[in-house]
Amino acid sequence: MIHVISIIIANSGMREALLKAFKEIVPAVRKEPGCLEYIAMGDADETDPGFGSDTFVVIEKWENHAAFKTHKTAAPLRSFMTGSRALLNSLSLHVLREL
């Protein structure tokens, strides 16, 4: 099993629009083979230091790296990335395994 942490930073003031676009693909992604978890998270109330008001974090869990690799080229994610380009400031991806 692998875990993926994606830190998504919206352009200033665009977080809600970007989050809405992200949530539209969640049901389809959760149906992809090997997807165990796929959820957007944000700072808990007064977290200090937090990620910030323009940021949300996607927590993903996949059965294996092959399933994640397939997800990266699947239609839902491609659609999100293409349709959200104007809203997105940056995205960093971290693929992790249990030690």
PDB file of C-alpha atoms in Angstrom:
ATOM      1  CA  MET A   1       0.000   0.000   0.000  1.00  0.00           C
ATOM      2  CA  ILE A   2       1.145   3.544  -0.679  1.00  0.00           C
ATOM      3  CA  HIS A   3      -0.017   6.872   0.680  1.00  0.00           C
ATOM      4  CA  VAL A   4       0.044  10.075  -1.319  1.00  0.00           C
ATOM      5  CA  ILE A   5      -0.048  13.565   0.130  1.00  0.00           C
ATOM      6  CA  SER A   6      -0.815  16.318  -2.379  1.00  0.00           C
ATOM      7  CA  ILE A   7      -0.490  19.905  -1.210  1.00  0.00           C
ATOM      8  CA  ILE A   8      -2.606  22.077  -3.481  1.00  0.00           C
ATOM      9  CA  ILE A   9      -2.299  25.854  -3.354  1.00  0.00           C
ATOM     10  CA  ALA A  10      -4.892  27.926  -5.170  1.00  0.00           C
ATOM     11  CA  ASN A  11      -4.304  31.318  -6.661  1.00  0.00           C
ATOM     12  CA  SER A  12      -5.247  34.019  -4.156  1.00  0.00           C
ATOM     13  CA  GLY A  13      -8.966  33.908  -3.374  1.00  0.00           C
ATOM     14  CA  MET A  14      -9.605  30.867  -5.598  1.00  0.00           C
ATOM     15  CA  ARG A  15      -9.471  28.077  -3.004  1.00  0.00           C
ATOM     16  CA  GLU A  16     -13.236  27.488  -2.846  1.00  0.00           C
ATOM     17  CA  ALA A  17     -13.554  27.339  -6.645  1.00  0.00           C
ATOM     18  CA  LEU A  18     -10.589  24.957  -6.862  1.00  0.00           C
ATOM     19  CA  LEU A  19     -11.950  22.810  -4.030  1.00  0.00           C
ATOM     20  CA  LYS A  20     -15.355  22.650  -5.744  1.00  0.00           C
ATOM     21  CA  ALA A  21     -13.703  21.447  -8.963  1.00  0.00           C
ATOM     22  CA  PHE A  22     -11.720  18.871  -6.985  1.00  0.00           C
ATOM     23  CA  LYS A  23     -14.809  17.546  -5.180  1.00  0.00           C
ATOM     24  CA  GLU A  24     -16.511  16.984  -8.532  1.00  0.00           C
ATOM     25  CA  ILE A  25     -13.979  14.271  -9.443  1.00  0.00           C
ATOM     26  CA  VAL A  26     -13.866  12.558  -6.032  1.00  0.00           C
ATOM     27  CA  PRO A  27     -16.704  10.039  -6.653  1.00  0.00           C
ATOM     28  CA  ALA A  28     -15.126   8.884  -9.934  1.00  0.00           C
ATOM     29  CA  VAL A  29     -11.637   8.636  -8.434  1.00  0.00           C
ATOM     30  CA  ARG A  30     -12.919   6.575  -5.505  1.00  0.00           C
ATOM     31  CA  LYS A  31     -14.252   4.044  -8.031  1.00  0.00           C
ATOM     32  CA  GLU A  32     -10.859   3.662  -9.723  1.00  0.00           C
ATOM     33  CA  PRO A  33      -9.226   0.249  -9.241  1.00  0.00           C
ATOM     34  CA  GLY A  34      -6.943   0.251  -6.215  1.00  0.00           C
ATOM     35  CA  CYS A  35      -8.229   3.458  -4.625  1.00  0.00           C
ATOM     36  CA  LEU A  36      -8.661   2.960  -0.885  1.00  0.00           C
ATOM     37  CA  GLU A  37      -9.008   6.598   0.194  1.00  0.00           C
ATOM     38  CA  TYR A  38      -9.202   9.971  -1.552  1.00  0.00           C
ATOM     39  CA  ILE A  39     -10.142  13.012   0.513  1.00  0.00           C
ATOM     40  CA  ALA A  40      -9.440  16.745   0.716  1.00  0.00           C
ATOM     41  CA  MET A  41      -8.403  18.128   4.091  1.00  0.00           C
ATOM     42  CA  GLY A  42      -7.715  21.618   5.405  1.00  0.00           C
ATOM     43  CA  ASP A  43      -6.183  23.242   8.435  1.00  0.00           C
ATOM     44  CA  ALA A  44      -8.003  22.449  11.674  1.00  0.00           C
ATOM     45  CA  ASP A  45      -9.414  25.703  13.056  1.00  0.00           C
ATOM     46  CA  GLU A  46      -6.501  27.672  14.460  1.00  0.00           C
ATOM     47  CA  THR A  47      -3.672  25.350  13.453  1.00  0.00           C
ATOM     48  CA  ASP A  48      -0.339  27.080  13.892  1.00  0.00           C
ATOM     49  CA  PRO A  49       1.542  26.804  11.716  1.00  0.00           C
ATOM     50  CA  GLY A  50      -1.023  25.835   9.133  1.00  0.00           C
ATOM     51  CA  PHE A  51      -0.910  25.465   5.399  1.00  0.00           C
ATOM     52  CA  GLY A  52      -2.834  28.700   4.855  1.00  0.00           C
ATOM     53  CA  SER A  53      -6.175  29.884   3.565  1.00  0.00           C
ATOM     54  CA  ASP A  54      -5.418  29.183  -0.111  1.00  0.00           C
ATOM     55  CA  THR A  55      -4.306  25.596   0.517  1.00  0.00           C
ATOM     56  CA  PHE A  56      -5.897  22.187   0.877  1.00  0.00           C
ATOM     57  CA  VAL A  57      -4.248  18.807   1.224  1.00  0.00           C
ATOM     58  CA  VAL A  58      -5.374  15.647  -0.532  1.00  0.00           C
ATOM     59  CA  ILE A  59      -4.824  12.413   1.366  1.00  0.00           C
ATOM     60  CA  GLU A  60      -4.761   9.374  -0.906  1.00  0.00           C
ATOM     61  CA  LYS A  61      -4.340   5.698  -0.178  1.00  0.00           C
ATOM     62  CA  TRP A  62      -3.718   3.225  -3.021  1.00  0.00           C
ATOM     63  CA  GLU A  63      -3.352  -0.571  -3.012  1.00  0.00           C
ATOM     64  CA  ASN A  64      -0.043  -0.284  -4.853  1.00  0.00           C
ATOM     65  CA  HIS A  65       2.078   2.029  -6.962  1.00  0.00           C
ATOM     66  CA  ALA A  66       0.624   0.623 -10.195  1.00  0.00           C
ATOM     67  CA  ALA A  67      -2.894   1.726  -9.176  1.00  0.00           C
ATOM     68  CA  PHE A  68      -1.618   5.207  -8.352  1.00  0.00           C
ATOM     69  CA  LYS A  69       0.269   5.396 -11.649  1.00  0.00           C
ATOM     70  CA  THR A  70      -2.930   4.516 -13.519  1.00  0.00           C
ATOM     71  CA  HIS A  71      -4.832   7.186 -11.550  1.00  0.00           C
ATOM     72  CA  LYS A  72      -2.351   9.866 -12.620  1.00  0.00           C
ATOM     73  CA  THR A  73      -3.359   9.379 -16.265  1.00  0.00           C
ATOM     74  CA  ALA A  74      -7.060   8.608 -15.723  1.00  0.00           C
ATOM     75  CA  ALA A  75      -9.783  10.868 -17.115  1.00  0.00           C
ATOM     76  CA  PRO A  76     -11.018  12.366 -13.803  1.00  0.00           C
ATOM     77  CA  LEU A  77      -7.614  13.699 -12.741  1.00  0.00           C
ATOM     78  CA  ARG A  78      -6.762  14.871 -16.259  1.00  0.00           C
ATOM     79  CA  SER A  79     -10.089  16.723 -16.381  1.00  0.00           C
ATOM     80  CA  PHE A  80      -9.433  18.400 -13.018  1.00  0.00           C
ATOM     81  CA  MET A  81      -5.911  19.450 -13.946  1.00  0.00           C
ATOM     82  CA  THR A  82      -6.959  20.820 -17.334  1.00  0.00           C
ATOM     83  CA  GLY A  83     -10.082  22.593 -16.091  1.00  0.00           C
ATOM     84  CA  SER A  84      -8.440  24.070 -12.996  1.00  0.00           C
ATOM     85  CA  ARG A  85      -5.219  25.378 -14.464  1.00  0.00           C
ATOM     86  CA  ALA A  86      -6.279  29.043 -14.068  1.00  0.00           C
ATOM     87  CA  LEU A  87      -7.181  28.481 -10.392  1.00  0.00           C
ATOM     88  CA  LEU A  88      -4.045  26.581  -9.400  1.00  0.00           C
ATOM     89  CA  ASN A  89      -0.925  28.263  -8.027  1.00  0.00           C
ATOM     90  CA  SER A  90       1.062  25.123  -7.208  1.00  0.00           C
ATOM     91  CA  LEU A  91       0.813  21.443  -6.447  1.00  0.00           C
ATOM     92  CA  SER A  92       3.358  19.279  -4.671  1.00  0.00           C
ATOM     93  CA  LEU A  93       3.068  15.527  -4.484  1.00  0.00           C
ATOM     94  CA  HIS A  94       4.618  13.178  -1.924  1.00  0.00           C
ATOM     95  CA  VAL A  95       4.376   9.395  -2.368  1.00  0.00           C
ATOM     96  CA  LEU A  96       4.979   7.513   0.882  1.00  0.00           C
ATOM     97  CA  ARG A  97       5.214   3.937   2.090  1.00  0.00           C
ATOM     98  CA  GLU A  98       5.061   2.497   5.567  1.00  0.00           C
ATOM     99  CA  LEU A  99       8.428   1.980   7.233  1.00  0.00           C
TER     100      LEU A  99
END
